[in-house]
Short mmCIF file of C-alpha atoms in Angstrom, two decimals:
data_model
loop_
_atom_site.label_atom_id
_atom_site.label_comp_id
_atom_site.label_asym_id
_atom_site.label_seq_id
_atom_site.Cartn_x
_atom_site.Cartn_y
_atom_site.Cartn_z
CA UNK A 706 -10.20 17.67 -0.82
CA UNK A 707 -8.21 14.30 -0.70
CA UNK A 708 -10.03 11.13 -1.52
CA UNK A 709 -8.82 9.58 1.72
CA UNK A 710 -7.74 11.59 4.73
CA UNK A 711 -6.02 10.63 7.80
CA UNK A 712 -4.46 12.74 10.63
CA UNK A 713 -0.69 12.13 10.05
CA UNK A 714 -0.05 12.29 13.79
CA UNK A 715 2.40 11.23 15.43
CA UNK A 716 0.23 10.08 18.33
CA UNK A 717 2.37 9.73 21.15
CA UNK A 718 0.87 7.42 23.84
CA UNK A 719 2.03 5.64 26.91
CA UNK A 720 1.84 1.77 27.19
CA UNK A 721 -1.54 0.45 28.17
CA UNK A 722 -3.35 3.52 26.61
CA UNK A 723 -6.36 3.34 24.34
CA UNK A 724 -6.01 5.30 21.20
CA UNK A 725 -8.24 5.88 18.26
CA UNK A 726 -7.79 6.92 14.52
CA UNK A 727 -10.32 8.01 12.04
CA UNK A 728 -10.02 8.13 8.27
CA UNK A 729 -12.47 10.00 6.00
CA UNK A 730 -13.27 9.10 2.59
CA UNK A 731 -14.91 11.14 -0.23
CA UNK A 732 -16.31 8.58 -2.48
CA UNK A 733 -19.73 7.54 -1.12
CA UNK A 734 -19.88 4.58 -3.34
CA UNK A 735 -16.91 2.91 -1.83
CA UNK A 736 -17.28 -0.78 -1.32
CA UNK A 737 -14.60 -2.07 0.77
CA UNK A 738 -12.22 -0.66 3.56
CA UNK A 739 -9.14 -1.87 5.27
CA UNK A 740 -6.57 -0.90 7.81
CA UNK A 741 -2.78 -1.61 6.95
CA UNK A 742 0.00 -1.42 9.30
CA UNK A 743 3.44 -0.10 8.01
CA UNK A 744 6.59 -0.40 10.17
CA UNK A 745 9.51 1.87 9.41
CA UNK A 746 11.23 0.95 5.93
CA UNK A 747 8.92 -2.12 5.55
CA UNK A 748 5.98 -2.83 3.40
CA UNK A 749 2.30 -2.23 4.45
CA UNK A 750 0.61 -5.30 5.79
CA UNK A 751 -3.04 -5.81 6.18
CA UNK A 752 -4.10 -5.29 9.80
CA UNK A 753 -7.93 -5.91 9.30
CA UNK A 754 -10.75 -5.35 6.99
CA UNK A 755 -13.43 -2.98 8.02
CA UNK A 756 -17.08 -4.56 7.74
CA UNK A 757 -20.27 -2.57 7.84
CA UNK A 758 -21.09 -4.32 11.21
CA UNK A 759 -17.76 -3.38 12.69
CA UNK A 760 -15.17 -6.12 13.61
CA UNK A 761 -12.93 -6.82 16.43
CA UNK A 762 -9.62 -8.72 16.51
CA UNK A 763 -8.14 -8.89 20.03
CA UNK A 764 -7.22 -5.41 21.01
CA UNK A 765 -8.14 -3.92 17.83
CA UNK A 766 -11.58 -2.62 16.69
CA UNK A 767 -12.53 -1.23 13.34
CA UNK A 768 -15.83 0.66 12.64
CA UNK A 769 -17.48 2.04 9.38
CA UNK A 770 -19.85 4.93 9.31
CA UNK A 771 -21.22 5.20 5.92
CA UNK A 772 -23.42 8.02 6.74
CA UNK A 773 -20.39 10.26 7.77
CA UNK A 774 -18.05 8.42 5.29
CA UNK A 775 -15.17 7.56 7.94
CA UNK A 776 -13.67 4.37 9.23
CA UNK A 777 -12.03 4.18 12.68
CA UNK A 778 -9.43 1.99 14.23
CA UNK A 779 -9.48 1.66 18.02
CA UNK A 780 -6.37 0.04 19.78
CA UNK A 781 -6.86 -0.96 23.47
CA UNK A 782 -4.01 -1.55 25.87
CA UNK A 783 -1.36 -0.34 23.57
CA UNK A 784 1.96 -2.08 23.39
CA UNK A 785 5.31 -0.79 22.44
CA UNK A 786 5.25 -3.08 19.31
CA UNK A 787 2.17 -1.19 18.26
CA UNK A 788 4.20 1.76 17.23
CA UNK A 789 3.93 1.94 13.44
CA UNK A 790 2.15 3.86 10.73
CA UNK A 791 -1.53 2.87 10.14
CA UNK A 792 -2.81 3.39 6.54
CA UNK A 793 -6.41 3.56 5.76
CA UNK A 794 -7.25 1.98 2.33
CA UNK A 795 -10.67 2.41 0.46
CA UNK A 796 -11.69 0.29 -2.45
CA UNK A 797 -14.48 2.00 -4.60
CA UNK A 798 -15.12 -0.94 -6.73
CA UNK A 799 -13.53 -4.13 -5.35
CA UNK A 800 -11.44 -4.22 -8.49
CA UNK A 801 -8.10 -3.28 -6.87
CA UNK A 802 -7.20 -0.82 -9.44
CA UNK A 803 -8.98 1.99 -7.78
CA UNK A 804 -7.52 1.50 -4.32
CA UNK A 805 -6.90 4.71 -2.64
CA UNK A 806 -4.52 4.95 0.38
CA UNK A 807 -4.52 7.64 2.98
CA UNK A 808 -1.31 9.08 3.92
CA UNK A 809 -1.13 7.20 7.13
CA UNK A 810 -1.24 7.89 10.89
CA UNK A 811 2.00 7.51 12.90
CA UNK A 812 1.56 5.93 16.26
CA UNK A 813 4.37 6.08 18.82
CA UNK A 814 3.69 4.02 21.88
CA UNK A 815 6.23 4.95 24.92
CA UNK A 816 7.17 3.11 28.06
CA UNK B 606 0.37 -17.31 2.33
CA UNK B 607 0.52 -14.99 -0.58
CA UNK B 608 3.99 -14.11 -1.52
CA UNK B 609 5.15 -11.19 -3.44
CA UNK B 610 8.70 -11.05 -4.03
CA UNK B 611 10.79 -8.03 -5.10
CA UNK B 612 14.15 -9.30 -6.01
CA UNK B 613 16.11 -6.03 -5.87
CA UNK B 614 15.97 -4.64 -2.45
CA UNK B 615 18.47 -1.80 -2.46
CA UNK B 616 19.83 -0.24 -5.65
CA UNK B 617 22.06 2.64 -6.34
CA UNK B 618 21.96 3.77 -9.91
CA UNK B 619 23.46 6.74 -11.89
CA UNK B 620 21.37 9.40 -13.58
CA UNK B 621 20.58 8.21 -17.11
CA UNK B 622 20.89 4.52 -16.29
CA UNK B 623 18.21 2.11 -17.26
CA UNK B 624 16.69 0.39 -14.18
CA UNK B 625 14.66 -2.82 -13.95
CA UNK B 626 12.55 -3.68 -10.93
CA UNK B 627 11.31 -7.24 -10.95
CA UNK B 628 8.29 -8.53 -8.97
CA UNK B 629 6.92 -12.13 -8.73
CA UNK B 630 3.79 -13.28 -7.12
CA UNK B 631 2.72 -16.89 -6.26
CA UNK B 632 -0.85 -16.57 -5.99
CA UNK B 633 -2.13 -16.55 -9.62
CA UNK B 634 -3.44 -13.04 -9.06
CA UNK B 635 -4.77 -11.34 -12.17
CA UNK B 636 -3.86 -7.82 -10.91
CA UNK B 637 -0.42 -6.53 -10.18
CA UNK B 638 0.49 -3.07 -9.30
CA UNK B 639 3.62 -0.69 -8.95
CA UNK B 640 3.57 2.03 -6.40
CA UNK B 641 6.12 4.61 -5.28
CA UNK B 642 6.17 5.84 -1.58
CA UNK B 643 7.59 9.09 -0.53
CA UNK B 644 7.66 11.00 2.69
CA UNK B 645 4.55 13.17 2.98
CA UNK B 646 3.18 11.92 -0.38
CA UNK B 647 2.01 8.46 0.51
CA UNK B 648 1.49 5.62 -1.90
CA UNK B 649 1.14 6.72 -5.41
CA UNK B 650 0.15 4.18 -8.20
CA UNK B 651 2.46 4.20 -11.03
CA UNK B 652 1.22 1.46 -13.12
CA UNK B 653 -1.03 -1.59 -12.92
CA UNK B 654 -1.82 -4.62 -14.95
CA UNK B 655 -5.03 -6.65 -14.89
CA UNK B 656 -3.74 -9.56 -17.07
CA UNK B 657 -0.84 -10.66 -18.99
CA UNK B 658 0.39 -8.19 -21.61
CA UNK B 659 -2.14 -5.67 -20.26
CA UNK B 660 -1.00 -2.42 -18.50
CA UNK B 661 -2.74 0.68 -17.35
CA UNK B 662 -1.16 3.96 -16.45
CA UNK B 663 -1.69 4.94 -12.75
CA UNK B 664 -1.39 8.39 -11.27
CA UNK B 665 2.38 9.05 -12.00
CA UNK B 666 3.35 7.01 -15.14
CA UNK B 667 5.78 9.58 -16.39
CA UNK B 668 9.23 8.37 -16.74
CA UNK B 669 8.24 4.67 -16.26
CA UNK B 670 7.25 1.74 -18.37
CA UNK B 671 6.13 -1.75 -17.38
CA UNK B 672 6.25 -5.23 -18.60
CA UNK B 673 3.92 -8.14 -17.98
CA UNK B 674 4.80 -11.24 -20.15
CA UNK B 675 3.71 -13.85 -17.57
CA UNK B 676 0.95 -13.81 -15.06
CA UNK B 677 3.24 -14.01 -12.20
CA UNK B 678 5.68 -11.36 -13.07
CA UNK B 679 5.39 -7.62 -13.38
CA UNK B 680 8.46 -5.45 -14.09
CA UNK B 681 8.96 -1.71 -13.66
CA UNK B 682 11.57 -0.11 -15.95
CA UNK B 683 13.05 3.23 -15.62
CA UNK B 684 14.29 3.98 -19.09
CA UNK B 685 16.61 6.77 -17.98
CA UNK B 686 16.85 7.18 -14.27
CA UNK B 687 16.61 10.56 -12.72
CA UNK B 688 17.34 11.71 -9.21
CA UNK B 689 13.60 12.59 -8.70
CA UNK B 690 12.91 8.73 -9.07
CA UNK B 691 14.90 8.17 -5.72
CA UNK B 692 12.14 6.38 -3.80
CA UNK B 693 10.81 3.26 -2.21
CA UNK B 694 9.05 1.14 -4.95
CA UNK B 695 6.44 -1.23 -3.83
CA UNK B 696 4.97 -4.00 -5.93
CA UNK B 697 1.49 -5.44 -5.06
CA UNK B 698 -0.94 -8.06 -6.25
CA UNK B 699 -4.66 -8.51 -5.84
CA UNK B 700 -7.28 -11.09 -6.90
CA UNK B 701 -8.74 -14.44 -6.37
CA UNK B 702 -8.36 -16.66 -4.61
CA UNK B 703 -7.14 -14.09 -2.03
CA UNK B 704 -10.31 -12.15 -2.08
CA UNK B 705 -10.22 -8.45 -1.66
CA UNK B 706 -6.80 -8.02 -0.33
CA UNK B 707 -3.90 -6.37 -1.73
CA UNK B 708 -0.67 -7.93 -0.87
CA UNK B 709 2.81 -6.11 -1.12
CA UNK B 710 6.27 -6.95 -1.73
CA UNK B 711 8.96 -5.99 0.66
CA UNK B 712 9.88 -2.80 -1.40
CA UNK B 713 12.82 -1.83 -3.35
CA UNK B 714 14.97 1.30 -2.27
CA UNK B 715 16.05 3.06 -5.26
CA UNK B 716 18.72 5.84 -4.90
CA UNK B 717 19.66 7.64 -8.11
CA UNK B 718 22.98 9.67 -7.96
#
């Protein structure tokens, strides 16, 4: 079993739709969690951190479920510009050298 | 804003050539990383460094070496490039005062022919 697993997609959704991705992790001692966005042929960029209490940034909501060992990303009112690959990142020890990346979930928002 | 700069964006090298990929960060981060990213394989850690002159092997160090002579600069070296090293290489940095976030450079696309 991979340490961090994501459905690779692609998720094809119409503009305005709500879409959710999950990411499961195997290390129950993991300390911090992130969602990164990666556009085609570009570097990953931080979308949002994921806190135990959940957090929201505009149309984006991230949740952490420690009991079931997954994090989720919800995108409401999808825009064409949301089309990208979303990477789940798990940090077991907050030291950086153990960061584990999921393979990414590709989202395509269609007009 | 944190800036991680990879000076070589697109390179084409011949098999057997020595290749240097340079990375500079401007946030005084202790930790720097080199990853490669390939379709279907995701991001894989090649080497990382947690201090000047310190280096640690990542998951796929074979065929690579690194150098960190100054805190802001972390170089990836392919001593003798091979076609299976054709990939996108991403440099990243992490540390105080940026908290718990890893920042990536724009990537270096290397093609070995």
